[in-house]
Short mmCIF file of C-alpha atoms in Angstrom, two decimals:
data_model
loop_
_atom_site.label_atom_id
_atom_site.label_comp_id
_atom_site.label_asym_id
_atom_site.label_seq_id
_atom_site.Cartn_x
_atom_site.Cartn_y
_atom_site.Cartn_z
CA MET X 1 40.27 -1.65 5.08
CA LYS X 2 43.14 -3.05 3.05
CA THR X 3 44.16 -6.69 3.11
CA ASP X 4 46.48 -9.04 1.24
CA ILE X 5 44.42 -12.12 1.97
CA ASP X 6 42.71 -13.60 -1.08
CA PHE X 7 39.11 -13.88 0.01
CA SER X 8 37.88 -15.33 -3.24
CA LYS X 9 39.16 -18.66 -1.93
CA ARG X 10 37.78 -18.16 1.55
CA LEU X 11 34.22 -17.04 0.86
CA SER X 12 31.58 -19.71 0.42
CA PRO X 13 31.32 -20.83 -3.21
CA ALA X 14 27.53 -20.80 -2.95
CA VAL X 15 27.55 -17.15 -1.89
CA GLN X 16 30.03 -16.26 -4.62
CA SER X 17 27.87 -17.94 -7.23
CA ILE X 18 24.99 -15.58 -6.52
CA ALA X 19 24.89 -12.48 -8.68
CA PRO X 20 24.38 -9.22 -6.80
CA SER X 21 20.92 -7.71 -7.17
CA GLY X 22 20.45 -5.93 -10.50
CA ILE X 23 18.66 -3.14 -8.70
CA ARG X 24 21.71 -1.88 -6.85
CA LYS X 25 23.16 0.11 -9.74
CA PHE X 26 19.98 2.16 -10.19
CA PHE X 27 19.74 2.79 -6.55
CA ASP X 28 23.21 4.29 -6.50
CA ILE X 29 22.47 6.67 -9.38
CA ALA X 30 18.96 7.61 -8.26
CA ALA X 31 19.93 8.21 -4.64
CA LYS X 32 22.15 11.11 -5.75
CA MET X 33 19.42 12.90 -7.73
CA GLU X 34 17.37 15.67 -6.21
CA ASP X 35 14.10 15.65 -8.13
CA VAL X 36 13.85 11.99 -9.01
CA ILE X 37 10.38 10.45 -9.18
CA SER X 38 10.68 6.85 -8.23
CA LEU X 39 8.45 4.16 -9.65
CA GLY X 40 11.11 1.76 -8.46
CA VAL X 41 10.00 1.21 -4.91
CA GLY X 42 8.69 -2.19 -3.91
CA GLU X 43 6.83 -1.03 -0.84
CA PRO X 44 3.76 1.05 0.01
CA ASP X 45 4.12 4.83 0.13
CA PHE X 46 1.69 4.93 3.04
CA VAL X 47 3.07 4.88 6.54
CA THR X 48 1.65 2.22 8.84
CA PRO X 49 -1.86 3.27 9.97
CA TRP X 50 -1.68 5.24 13.20
CA PRO X 51 -3.62 2.80 15.45
CA ILE X 52 -1.08 0.09 14.60
CA ARG X 53 1.86 2.38 15.34
CA GLU X 54 0.17 3.55 18.53
CA SER X 55 -0.31 -0.02 19.76
CA CYS X 56 3.44 -0.57 19.45
CA VAL X 57 4.13 2.57 21.47
CA TYR X 58 1.69 1.35 24.11
CA GLY X 59 3.39 -2.05 24.20
CA LEU X 60 6.75 -0.39 24.80
CA GLU X 61 5.30 1.75 27.58
CA GLN X 62 3.90 -1.37 29.21
CA GLY X 63 7.32 -3.00 29.11
CA TYR X 64 6.86 -5.52 26.31
CA THR X 65 10.55 -5.74 25.52
CA SER X 66 11.34 -9.44 26.02
CA TYR X 67 11.80 -12.46 23.76
CA THR X 68 8.66 -14.26 22.70
CA ALA X 69 8.06 -17.96 22.06
CA ASN X 70 10.16 -19.07 19.07
CA ARG X 71 7.02 -19.58 17.04
CA GLY X 72 5.70 -16.11 17.93
CA LEU X 73 3.20 -14.69 20.42
CA PRO X 74 0.31 -17.14 20.89
CA GLU X 75 -2.23 -14.31 20.43
CA LEU X 76 -0.69 -13.41 17.10
CA ARG X 77 -0.68 -17.01 15.89
CA GLU X 78 -4.32 -17.33 16.93
CA GLU X 79 -5.26 -14.15 15.08
CA ILE X 80 -3.49 -15.42 11.97
CA CYS X 81 -5.38 -18.73 12.11
CA LYS X 82 -8.66 -16.93 12.70
CA HIS X 83 -7.95 -14.72 9.69
CA TYR X 84 -7.40 -17.74 7.42
CA ALA X 85 -10.48 -19.50 8.73
CA GLU X 86 -12.61 -16.40 8.09
CA CYS X 87 -11.18 -15.34 4.74
CA TYR X 88 -10.34 -18.66 3.08
CA ASP X 89 -12.16 -21.26 5.17
CA THR X 90 -8.78 -22.90 5.73
CA HIS X 91 -8.12 -24.21 9.22
CA TYR X 92 -4.73 -24.14 10.89
CA ASP X 93 -3.78 -25.05 14.45
CA ALA X 94 -2.15 -22.07 16.16
CA ALA X 95 -0.01 -24.41 18.27
CA THR X 96 1.58 -26.47 15.50
CA ASP X 97 0.90 -25.02 12.04
CA VAL X 98 2.19 -21.42 12.31
CA LEU X 99 5.59 -19.83 12.57
CA VAL X 100 5.99 -16.06 12.90
CA THR X 101 9.13 -14.91 11.08
CA VAL X 102 11.15 -11.78 10.42
CA GLY X 103 9.35 -10.97 7.19
CA VAL X 104 8.46 -13.39 4.40
CA SER X 105 12.13 -13.20 3.41
CA GLU X 106 13.13 -15.16 6.50
CA ALA X 107 10.23 -17.56 6.06
CA LEU X 108 11.35 -18.32 2.50
CA ASP X 109 14.94 -18.88 3.57
CA LEU X 110 13.83 -21.21 6.37
CA ALA X 111 11.52 -23.09 4.05
CA MET X 112 14.28 -23.74 1.55
CA ARG X 113 16.75 -24.81 4.20
CA ALA X 114 14.17 -27.03 5.89
CA LEU X 115 13.08 -28.74 2.68
CA LEU X 116 16.00 -28.99 0.28
CA ALA X 117 18.72 -31.61 0.05
CA PRO X 118 21.74 -30.87 -2.18
CA GLY X 119 20.72 -31.07 -5.82
CA ASP X 120 16.98 -30.87 -5.25
CA GLU X 121 15.30 -28.83 -7.93
CA VAL X 122 12.87 -25.99 -7.35
CA LEU X 123 10.51 -24.91 -10.12
CA ILE X 124 10.27 -21.13 -10.15
CA PRO X 125 7.92 -19.37 -12.57
CA GLU X 126 9.57 -16.16 -13.81
CA PRO X 127 9.51 -13.17 -13.72
CA CYS X 128 9.57 -13.38 -9.95
CA TYR X 129 10.83 -11.74 -6.79
CA VAL X 130 14.61 -11.43 -6.70
CA SER X 131 15.28 -13.68 -3.73
CA TYR X 132 13.66 -16.91 -4.95
CA GLN X 133 16.71 -18.15 -6.86
CA ALA X 134 19.20 -16.91 -4.29
CA CYS X 135 17.45 -18.63 -1.37
CA THR X 136 17.29 -21.87 -3.37
CA ILE X 137 21.00 -21.78 -4.17
CA LEU X 138 22.02 -20.88 -0.62
CA ALA X 139 20.05 -23.89 0.64
CA GLY X 140 21.92 -26.18 -1.77
CA GLY X 141 19.06 -26.50 -4.22
CA VAL X 142 18.91 -25.87 -7.94
CA PRO X 143 16.51 -23.21 -9.21
CA VAL X 144 14.76 -24.11 -12.45
CA ALA X 145 13.18 -21.12 -14.15
CA VAL X 146 9.84 -21.57 -15.88
CA PRO X 147 9.18 -18.53 -18.09
CA ALA X 148 5.66 -17.11 -17.98
CA LYS X 149 4.31 -15.41 -21.09
CA ILE X 150 2.81 -11.96 -21.50
CA GLU X 151 0.26 -13.45 -23.93
CA ASN X 152 -1.02 -15.45 -21.00
CA GLU X 153 -0.96 -12.41 -18.68
CA PHE X 154 2.10 -13.88 -16.95
CA ARG X 155 0.14 -16.74 -15.45
CA ILE X 156 1.79 -20.14 -15.34
CA THR X 157 0.24 -23.28 -16.84
CA PRO X 158 0.78 -27.00 -16.08
CA GLU X 159 2.00 -27.48 -19.67
CA GLU X 160 4.80 -24.97 -19.10
CA LEU X 161 5.66 -26.56 -15.77
CA GLU X 162 5.69 -30.05 -17.33
CA GLU X 163 8.47 -28.95 -19.67
CA HIS X 164 10.79 -28.34 -16.73
CA VAL X 165 9.87 -30.96 -14.16
CA THR X 166 12.39 -33.78 -13.57
CA GLU X 167 12.97 -36.65 -11.17
CA LYS X 168 14.82 -34.23 -8.91
CA THR X 169 12.04 -31.66 -8.64
CA LYS X 170 10.93 -31.34 -5.05
CA VAL X 171 9.36 -27.92 -4.71
CA LEU X 172 7.24 -25.57 -6.79
CA LEU X 173 7.63 -21.96 -5.65
CA ILE X 174 4.91 -19.58 -6.81
CA GLY X 175 4.23 -15.95 -5.97
CA TYR X 176 0.81 -14.56 -6.94
CA PRO X 177 -0.26 -11.79 -7.00
CA ASN X 178 3.08 -11.35 -8.64
CA ASN X 179 5.97 -8.99 -8.16
CA PRO X 180 7.01 -7.66 -10.76
CA THR X 181 4.18 -8.31 -13.25
CA GLY X 182 1.01 -7.66 -11.24
CA ALA X 183 -0.35 -10.98 -12.52
CA ILE X 184 -2.79 -13.04 -10.51
CA MET X 185 -3.93 -16.65 -10.85
CA THR X 186 -7.65 -17.38 -10.87
CA ARG X 187 -9.06 -20.32 -8.95
CA LYS X 188 -9.26 -22.25 -12.21
CA ASP X 189 -5.61 -21.53 -13.03
CA LEU X 190 -4.55 -22.64 -9.56
CA LEU X 191 -6.61 -25.83 -9.68
CA ALA X 192 -4.66 -26.87 -12.75
CA VAL X 193 -1.36 -26.16 -10.97
CA ALA X 194 -2.61 -28.11 -7.94
CA GLU X 195 -3.29 -31.11 -10.18
CA PHE X 196 0.26 -30.83 -11.51
CA ALA X 197 1.71 -30.66 -7.98
CA LYS X 198 -0.23 -33.73 -6.98
CA LYS X 199 0.80 -35.65 -10.07
CA HIS X 200 4.49 -35.07 -9.40
CA ASP X 201 4.18 -35.21 -5.60
CA LEU X 202 5.62 -31.70 -5.09
CA ILE X 203 5.58 -29.37 -2.12
CA VAL X 204 4.18 -25.99 -3.14
CA ILE X 205 5.59 -22.91 -1.48
CA SER X 206 3.06 -20.17 -2.12
CA ASP X 207 4.27 -16.65 -1.42
CA GLU X 208 1.02 -14.72 -0.92
CA ILE X 209 2.40 -11.48 0.48
CA TYR X 210 0.28 -9.49 -2.02
CA GLY X 211 -2.84 -11.60 -1.42
CA ASP X 212 -4.88 -8.73 -0.04
CA LEU X 213 -4.01 -6.49 -2.97
CA THR X 214 -6.18 -7.66 -5.85
CA TYR X 215 -8.35 -5.55 -8.12
CA GLY X 216 -11.18 -5.85 -10.55
CA GLY X 217 -13.30 -8.26 -8.55
CA GLU X 218 -11.28 -11.46 -8.93
CA PRO X 219 -10.73 -12.52 -5.31
CA HIS X 220 -7.43 -13.92 -4.10
CA VAL X 221 -7.39 -17.69 -3.63
CA ALA X 222 -5.10 -19.10 -0.96
CA PHE X 223 -3.33 -22.09 -2.51
CA SER X 224 -3.89 -24.17 0.61
CA SER X 225 -7.64 -23.61 0.35
CA LEU X 226 -7.81 -25.71 -2.83
CA PRO X 227 -9.14 -29.25 -2.35
CA GLY X 228 -6.45 -31.56 -0.99
CA MET X 229 -3.74 -28.91 -1.13
CA GLN X 230 -3.39 -27.86 2.50
CA GLU X 231 -0.99 -30.66 3.43
CA ARG X 232 1.10 -29.98 0.32
CA THR X 233 1.28 -26.21 0.70
CA LEU X 234 3.62 -24.05 2.67
CA LEU X 235 1.87 -20.71 2.61
CA LEU X 236 3.94 -17.58 3.24
CA ASN X 237 2.43 -14.24 4.08
CA GLY X 238 3.12 -11.16 6.16
CA PHE X 239 2.08 -7.65 7.04
CA SER X 240 4.45 -5.58 4.92
CA LYS X 241 2.34 -4.87 1.86
CA ALA X 242 -1.29 -4.99 2.99
CA TYR X 243 -0.77 -2.99 6.17
CA ALA X 244 2.15 -0.85 4.96
CA MET X 245 4.47 -2.42 7.54
CA THR X 246 7.61 -3.25 5.53
CA GLY X 247 10.07 -1.95 8.10
CA TRP X 248 8.49 -3.90 10.94
CA ARG X 249 9.70 -7.14 9.41
CA ILE X 250 6.85 -9.49 10.32
CA GLY X 251 5.87 -12.47 8.21
CA TYR X 252 4.64 -15.97 8.84
CA ALA X 253 4.50 -19.48 7.43
CA LEU X 254 1.48 -21.78 7.53
CA GLY X 255 1.86 -25.48 6.88
CA VAL X 256 1.89 -29.04 8.17
CA PRO X 257 3.45 -29.51 11.65
CA ALA X 258 6.47 -31.42 10.27
CA ILE X 259 7.62 -28.57 8.01
CA ILE X 260 6.78 -25.85 10.53
CA ALA X 261 8.71 -27.75 13.23
CA ALA X 262 11.72 -28.12 10.94
CA MET X 263 11.64 -24.41 10.10
CA THR X 264 11.22 -23.52 13.77
CA LYS X 265 14.37 -25.50 14.56
CA ILE X 266 16.44 -23.30 12.25
CA HIS X 267 14.59 -20.16 13.33
CA GLN X 268 15.29 -20.80 17.03
CA TYR X 269 19.02 -21.06 16.45
CA THR X 270 19.38 -18.25 13.93
CA MET X 271 16.70 -15.69 14.82
CA LEU X 272 15.23 -16.86 18.13
CA CYS X 273 12.05 -14.89 17.56
CA ALA X 274 10.61 -11.98 15.63
CA PRO X 275 10.73 -8.65 17.52
CA ILE X 276 8.00 -8.48 20.16
CA THR X 277 7.15 -4.84 19.39
CA ALA X 278 6.40 -5.70 15.79
CA GLN X 279 4.41 -8.78 16.80
CA MET X 280 2.23 -6.62 19.07
CA ALA X 281 1.62 -4.25 16.17
CA ALA X 282 0.75 -7.19 13.91
CA ILE X 283 -1.93 -8.33 16.36
CA GLU X 284 -3.45 -4.85 16.20
CA ALA X 285 -3.29 -4.95 12.39
CA LEU X 286 -5.29 -8.18 12.26
CA ARG X 287 -7.78 -7.10 14.91
CA HIS X 288 -8.48 -3.55 13.79
CA GLY X 289 -6.50 -2.83 10.63
CA GLU X 290 -8.86 -4.07 7.93
CA LYS X 291 -10.61 -0.77 7.21
CA TYR X 292 -7.29 1.03 6.79
CA MET X 293 -6.06 -1.74 4.53
CA LYS X 294 -9.19 -1.57 2.36
CA LYS X 295 -8.78 2.19 2.01
CA MET X 296 -5.21 1.74 0.80
CA VAL X 297 -6.26 -0.99 -1.64
CA ALA X 298 -8.94 1.32 -3.10
CA GLU X 299 -6.28 3.99 -3.58
CA TYR X 300 -3.88 1.55 -5.28
CA ASP X 301 -6.72 0.54 -7.58
CA ARG X 302 -7.28 4.14 -8.74
CA ARG X 303 -3.57 4.58 -9.34
CA ARG X 304 -3.46 1.27 -11.19
CA ARG X 305 -6.11 2.41 -13.65
CA LEU X 306 -4.41 5.77 -14.15
CA ILE X 307 -0.97 4.32 -14.85
CA TYR X 308 -2.34 1.53 -17.05
CA GLU X 309 -4.23 4.02 -19.19
CA GLY X 310 -1.25 6.38 -19.28
CA LEU X 311 1.27 3.77 -20.40
CA THR X 312 -1.11 2.20 -22.92
CA LYS X 313 -1.93 5.61 -24.43
CA MET X 314 1.73 6.35 -25.10
CA GLY X 315 1.94 3.14 -27.09
CA LEU X 316 3.63 0.78 -24.65
CA LYS X 317 2.27 -2.72 -24.73
CA CYS X 318 1.24 -3.83 -21.30
CA PHE X 319 -1.30 -6.09 -19.75
CA GLU X 320 -3.64 -4.72 -17.12
CA PRO X 321 -2.28 -5.80 -13.74
CA LYS X 322 -4.78 -7.40 -11.40
CA GLY X 323 -2.79 -7.55 -8.18
CA ALA X 324 0.13 -6.22 -6.11
CA PHE X 325 1.13 -2.64 -7.04
CA TYR X 326 3.23 -3.11 -10.13
CA ILE X 327 2.76 -2.74 -13.86
CA PHE X 328 5.16 -4.40 -16.28
CA PRO X 329 5.09 -2.70 -19.69
CA ASP X 330 6.92 -4.06 -22.72
CA ILE X 331 9.35 -1.37 -23.88
CA THR X 332 10.90 -3.18 -26.87
CA SER X 333 9.01 -0.85 -29.27
CA THR X 334 11.34 1.95 -28.16
CA GLY X 335 14.37 0.10 -29.51
CA TYR X 336 16.05 0.01 -26.12
CA THR X 337 16.86 -2.96 -23.95
CA ASP X 338 15.21 -2.78 -20.55
CA GLU X 339 18.50 -1.90 -18.88
CA GLU X 340 19.23 0.89 -21.38
CA PHE X 341 15.69 2.18 -21.10
CA ALA X 342 15.82 2.35 -17.31
CA GLU X 343 19.26 3.92 -17.30
CA THR X 344 18.60 6.53 -20.01
CA LEU X 345 15.20 7.41 -18.54
CA LEU X 346 16.76 7.96 -15.16
CA GLU X 347 19.54 10.12 -16.55
CA SER X 348 17.43 12.26 -18.87
CA GLU X 349 14.05 12.45 -17.12
CA HIS X 350 14.90 11.53 -13.55
CA VAL X 351 12.32 8.77 -13.36
CA ALA X 352 13.48 5.61 -11.64
CA LEU X 353 12.08 2.21 -12.49
CA VAL X 354 13.49 -1.28 -12.50
CA PRO X 355 14.57 -3.23 -15.62
CA GLY X 356 12.56 -6.42 -16.03
CA SER X 357 15.60 -8.64 -16.42
CA ALA X 358 16.30 -8.12 -12.71
CA PHE X 359 13.39 -10.50 -12.16
CA GLY X 360 14.52 -13.28 -14.48
CA ALA X 361 15.59 -13.70 -18.09
CA CYS X 362 12.04 -13.62 -19.42
CA GLY X 363 11.57 -10.18 -17.90
CA LYS X 364 13.87 -8.82 -20.63
CA GLY X 365 12.30 -6.07 -22.69
CA HIS X 366 10.03 -5.04 -19.83
CA VAL X 367 10.35 -2.58 -16.97
CA ARG X 368 8.68 -2.72 -13.60
CA CYS X 369 6.82 0.39 -12.53
CA SER X 370 5.52 0.52 -8.99
CA TYR X 371 2.38 2.58 -8.51
CA ALA X 372 2.82 2.68 -4.75
CA THR X 373 3.35 6.39 -5.02
CA SER X 374 1.06 9.41 -5.01
CA ILE X 375 -1.26 10.20 -7.92
CA ASP X 376 0.52 13.50 -8.51
CA LYS X 377 3.86 11.78 -8.80
CA ILE X 378 2.45 9.08 -11.06
CA ALA X 379 0.93 11.75 -13.32
CA GLU X 380 4.24 13.63 -13.46
CA ALA X 381 6.18 10.41 -14.10
CA LEU X 382 3.84 9.53 -16.98
CA THR X 383 4.42 12.95 -18.53
CA ARG X 384 8.17 12.49 -18.27
CA ILE X 385 8.10 8.95 -19.69
CA GLU X 386 5.98 10.12 -22.63
CA HIS X 387 8.41 12.97 -23.25
CA PHE X 388 11.26 10.49 -23.11
CA ILE X 389 9.70 8.08 -25.58
CA LYS X 390 8.94 10.89 -28.08
CA ASN X 391 12.50 12.16 -27.99
CA HIS X 392 14.51 8.99 -27.64
CA LYS X 393 13.18 6.55 -30.22
CA LYS X 394 16.16 4.49 -31.22
CA MET B 1 -20.47 8.29 -7.23
CA ARG B 2 -19.16 8.03 -3.67
CA GLU B 3 -15.65 7.43 -4.99
CA LEU B 4 -15.87 10.54 -7.17
CA LEU B 5 -16.99 12.61 -4.19
CA GLU B 6 -14.19 11.26 -2.03
CA LEU B 7 -11.63 12.15 -4.68
CA LEU B 8 -12.98 15.69 -4.99
CA GLU B 9 -13.27 16.11 -1.24
CA HIS B 10 -9.61 15.28 -0.97
CA ASP B 11 -8.49 17.43 -3.90
CA ALA B 12 -11.01 19.55 -5.75
CA ARG B 13 -8.41 20.72 -8.27
CA ARG B 14 -7.74 17.25 -9.62
CA PRO B 15 -8.36 17.42 -13.39
CA VAL B 16 -11.15 15.37 -14.92
CA SER B 17 -8.57 13.84 -17.28
CA GLU B 18 -6.98 12.22 -14.23
CA ILE B 19 -10.17 11.31 -12.41
CA ALA B 20 -11.77 9.57 -15.39
CA PRO B 21 -9.24 6.74 -15.78
CA MET B 22 -9.08 6.28 -12.00
CA LEU B 23 -12.81 5.61 -11.96
CA GLY B 24 -12.84 3.68 -15.22
CA LYS B 25 -15.18 6.25 -16.83
CA SER B 26 -14.91 8.65 -19.75
CA GLU B 27 -14.13 12.32 -19.13
CA TYR B 28 -17.56 13.23 -20.44
CA GLU B 29 -19.27 10.92 -17.95
CA VAL B 30 -17.29 12.35 -15.06
CA GLU B 31 -18.08 15.91 -16.12
CA GLN B 32 -21.79 15.05 -16.28
CA ASP B 33 -21.64 13.42 -12.85
CA ILE B 34 -19.97 16.46 -11.33
CA ARG B 35 -22.45 18.83 -12.93
CA ARG B 36 -25.34 16.80 -11.55
CA LEU B 37 -23.86 16.66 -8.05
CA GLU B 38 -23.37 20.43 -8.15
CA LYS B 39 -26.92 20.98 -9.34
CA ASP B 40 -28.32 18.71 -6.62
CA LYS B 41 -26.25 20.62 -4.04
CA VAL B 42 -24.48 17.45 -2.99
CA ILE B 43 -21.35 19.39 -3.86
CA LEU B 44 -21.81 22.72 -2.11
CA SER B 45 -18.61 24.52 -2.92
CA TYR B 46 -14.92 24.08 -3.63
CA ASN B 47 -12.86 25.65 -0.87
CA THR B 48 -9.17 25.89 -0.23
CA LEU B 49 -7.75 25.11 3.17
CA ILE B 50 -5.27 27.88 3.86
CA ASN B 51 -2.76 28.20 6.63
CA TRP B 52 -3.34 31.95 7.13
CA GLU B 53 -0.91 32.11 9.98
CA LYS B 54 1.88 30.98 7.70
CA PHE B 55 0.84 33.63 5.19
CA GLY B 56 1.29 36.23 7.92
CA ASP B 57 -2.28 36.90 8.97
CA ASN B 58 -3.05 36.67 12.64
CA THR B 59 -6.76 36.04 12.71
CA VAL B 60 -8.55 35.28 15.94
CA THR B 61 -10.92 32.35 16.15
CA ALA B 62 -13.51 32.07 18.90
CA ILE B 63 -15.71 29.11 19.66
CA ILE B 64 -18.86 30.29 21.34
CA GLU B 65 -21.43 28.24 23.18
CA VAL B 66 -24.82 29.89 22.84
CA ASN B 67 -27.93 29.15 24.89
CA LEU B 68 -31.27 30.00 23.31
CA MET B 69 -34.87 30.41 24.22
CA PRO B 70 -36.65 28.28 21.61
CA GLN B 71 -39.52 29.89 19.77
CA ARG B 72 -42.94 28.47 19.02
CA GLU B 73 -43.27 26.88 15.55
CA VAL B 74 -39.69 27.44 14.38
CA GLY B 75 -37.76 26.16 17.40
CA PHE B 76 -34.11 27.14 17.09
CA ASP B 77 -34.01 27.57 13.33
CA ALA B 78 -35.07 31.21 13.10
CA ILE B 79 -32.52 32.36 15.66
CA ALA B 80 -29.83 30.18 14.12
CA GLU B 81 -30.50 31.89 10.81
CA ARG B 82 -30.19 35.34 12.35
CA ILE B 83 -26.81 34.28 13.62
CA TYR B 84 -25.39 32.48 10.60
CA ARG B 85 -26.26 35.37 8.27
CA PHE B 86 -23.33 37.37 9.72
CA ASP B 87 -20.18 37.11 7.63
CA GLU B 88 -18.05 36.87 10.77
CA VAL B 89 -19.77 33.60 11.64
CA ARG B 90 -17.94 30.70 9.97
CA THR B 91 -19.80 27.73 11.39
CA VAL B 92 -23.02 27.10 13.29
CA TYR B 93 -24.08 23.75 14.74
CA LEU B 94 -27.13 22.85 16.79
CA MET B 95 -25.89 20.75 19.70
CA SER B 96 -27.19 18.37 22.30
CA GLY B 97 -26.04 18.90 25.88
CA SER B 98 -25.60 21.94 28.08
CA PHE B 99 -25.83 24.56 25.34
CA ASP B 100 -27.75 24.86 22.09
CA LEU B 101 -25.62 26.39 19.35
CA LEU B 102 -21.93 26.09 18.74
CA VAL B 103 -20.81 29.14 16.81
CA ILE B 104 -17.35 29.63 15.39
CA ILE B 105 -16.34 33.20 14.69
CA GLU B 106 -13.28 34.58 12.98
CA GLY B 107 -12.07 38.14 13.36
CA LYS B 108 -8.97 40.27 12.92
CA SER B 109 -8.42 40.85 16.62
CA LEU B 110 -9.57 39.80 20.04
CA GLN B 111 -11.24 43.19 20.32
CA GLU B 112 -13.19 42.73 17.12
CA VAL B 113 -14.49 39.29 18.08
CA ALA B 114 -15.35 40.36 21.63
CA ASN B 115 -17.16 43.36 20.23
CA PHE B 116 -19.14 41.19 17.84
CA VAL B 117 -20.23 38.85 20.63
CA ALA B 118 -21.17 41.68 22.97
CA THR B 119 -23.01 43.93 20.53
CA ARG B 120 -24.35 41.55 17.89
CA LEU B 121 -24.64 38.01 19.12
CA SER B 122 -25.73 38.34 22.72
CA THR B 123 -28.24 41.04 21.93
CA ILE B 124 -30.24 38.87 19.54
CA ASP B 125 -33.70 38.23 20.88
CA GLY B 126 -33.82 34.65 22.20
CA VAL B 127 -30.10 34.38 23.00
CA THR B 128 -29.99 33.89 26.77
CA GLN B 129 -26.32 33.22 27.39
CA THR B 130 -22.96 33.05 25.59
CA ARG B 131 -19.62 31.56 26.65
CA SER B 132 -16.62 32.39 24.46
CA HIS B 133 -13.48 30.31 24.09
CA PHE B 134 -10.59 31.68 22.11
CA MET B 135 -8.61 29.21 20.07
CA LEU B 136 -4.89 29.14 20.83
CA LYS B 137 -3.52 26.74 18.25
CA ALA B 138 -4.86 24.59 15.42
CA TYR B 139 -3.31 21.13 15.11
CA LYS B 140 -5.66 19.56 12.60
CA LYS B 141 -8.42 21.01 10.48
CA ASP B 142 -10.90 19.14 8.27
CA GLY B 143 -8.77 16.02 8.31
CA ILE B 144 -5.56 17.86 7.45
CA VAL B 145 -2.70 18.02 9.95
CA ILE B 146 -1.54 21.66 9.93
CA ASN B 147 2.20 21.14 10.32
CA ASP B 148 2.64 17.67 8.89
CA GLU B 149 6.22 16.50 9.09
CA GLU B 150 5.60 13.03 7.66
CA ARG B 151 7.60 12.53 4.48
CA ASP B 152 8.65 9.70 2.21
CA ARG B 153 11.41 7.91 4.05
CA ARG B 154 11.68 4.98 1.65
CA LEU B 155 14.81 4.13 -0.29
CA VAL B 156 14.60 5.24 -3.93
CA VAL B 157 14.70 1.75 -5.43
CA THR B 158 13.88 -1.51 -3.64
CA PRO B 159 13.02 -5.01 -4.89
#
């Protein structure tokens, strides 16, 4: 459509200040290629386990097609609370402490809008998921990046956080296991962060969407399960990654009644409720989905070891990821920037991955490879990357 | 060891160079493990699941319920052996319920299979009754969906 109206003056300045996602460009090139192997996908390659899909079909047949309570189906909220009591010994009240959302993305947006006043600062360890900064800005807040270091396996320390905390800091937003690095935080690491949050009286938003996907024996620790942290923590989680349910769009927030009520207020006017079909499926996932989830995790673990060994052997520096399904090698030894590397690799070898700088300035010089793809494809992608590195040294 | 077996059960052609890093072992260790499992007959054989129909062969599969007269000392085993020694017989299970053996037979034609049942199987001493069911269509075999249409529907790059 053509228009003579100047929309640069009419669109919200906050929206205009947000840079478009750095991933878009690669998507456009890769989508046109026939034989592309993509390590650029941030979602499981598995389809949702059949019993979960079947339960949704059954729900539709039975006529479950209405709105639900704003906060979500009571049975789902109860299953979520039961899950946290069993797995993390953390007790939430299904009536007041849970909000079912349209994915963690909505939960994060609601959290920011519910918590932030104009000018409030949010500490965000980077590299991190692409929407953290954007959601902060859209809610009127100011994102403050705290770079994590590869030497420290991309974990964040109180000392690093101290360097960036100010009078205006209100929220600390962490996401472990981490997208894009695959880093996790041990209980000890988190205890130190908890001490920091307490010292500066911060709310901690903990995005734990990859919480079920950890490897190598170090169990995931829910931030709210740390001593004294439950009242300070807004925990975000969902079904997308662990149960391969990205397209269903079901997430949830767990926190104190005041924050959950504030978020629910926005949610009821903007979203009303999450889709009932997907909520029914989520109940099935929590009740009977664990064995399927564990099988998928075991498969990710095998792929993780294969890709880690493959990338290390070809001389790329990378730390062994312990969670999620990403590996974040340092590609500076090739002489390319991460953007050039990703672009040239895609053009010459038809392997898609995502430049690290899409996840924050300190992701520069790295690329994110997702191993949520079949072993055969990973093996082929490794061969192509090795071929690329041998022939394209700058 | 279970993980190794599961990997091989899913894809026996997977190279040891791929399996080793997945299991966090050396290639030598994995080779030794496989050799031992073969020797111990935990691994019996490496087969290929083939869609013969797609290849153009029209084999006939019959599932036959067999009733037996058990024999002193050996029970059903001796008769079962007489049956499973035939090349036409693909599978033999001893069953609980209204019949004793479940026998799966493959042949080139209905005629051939019927002939085998009439002249070979039902004439074995101790076989008292047979009921044959001819298979019309295979949907899933050994955990593999025959005509699987599921494919990767994801976008190529997502955050």
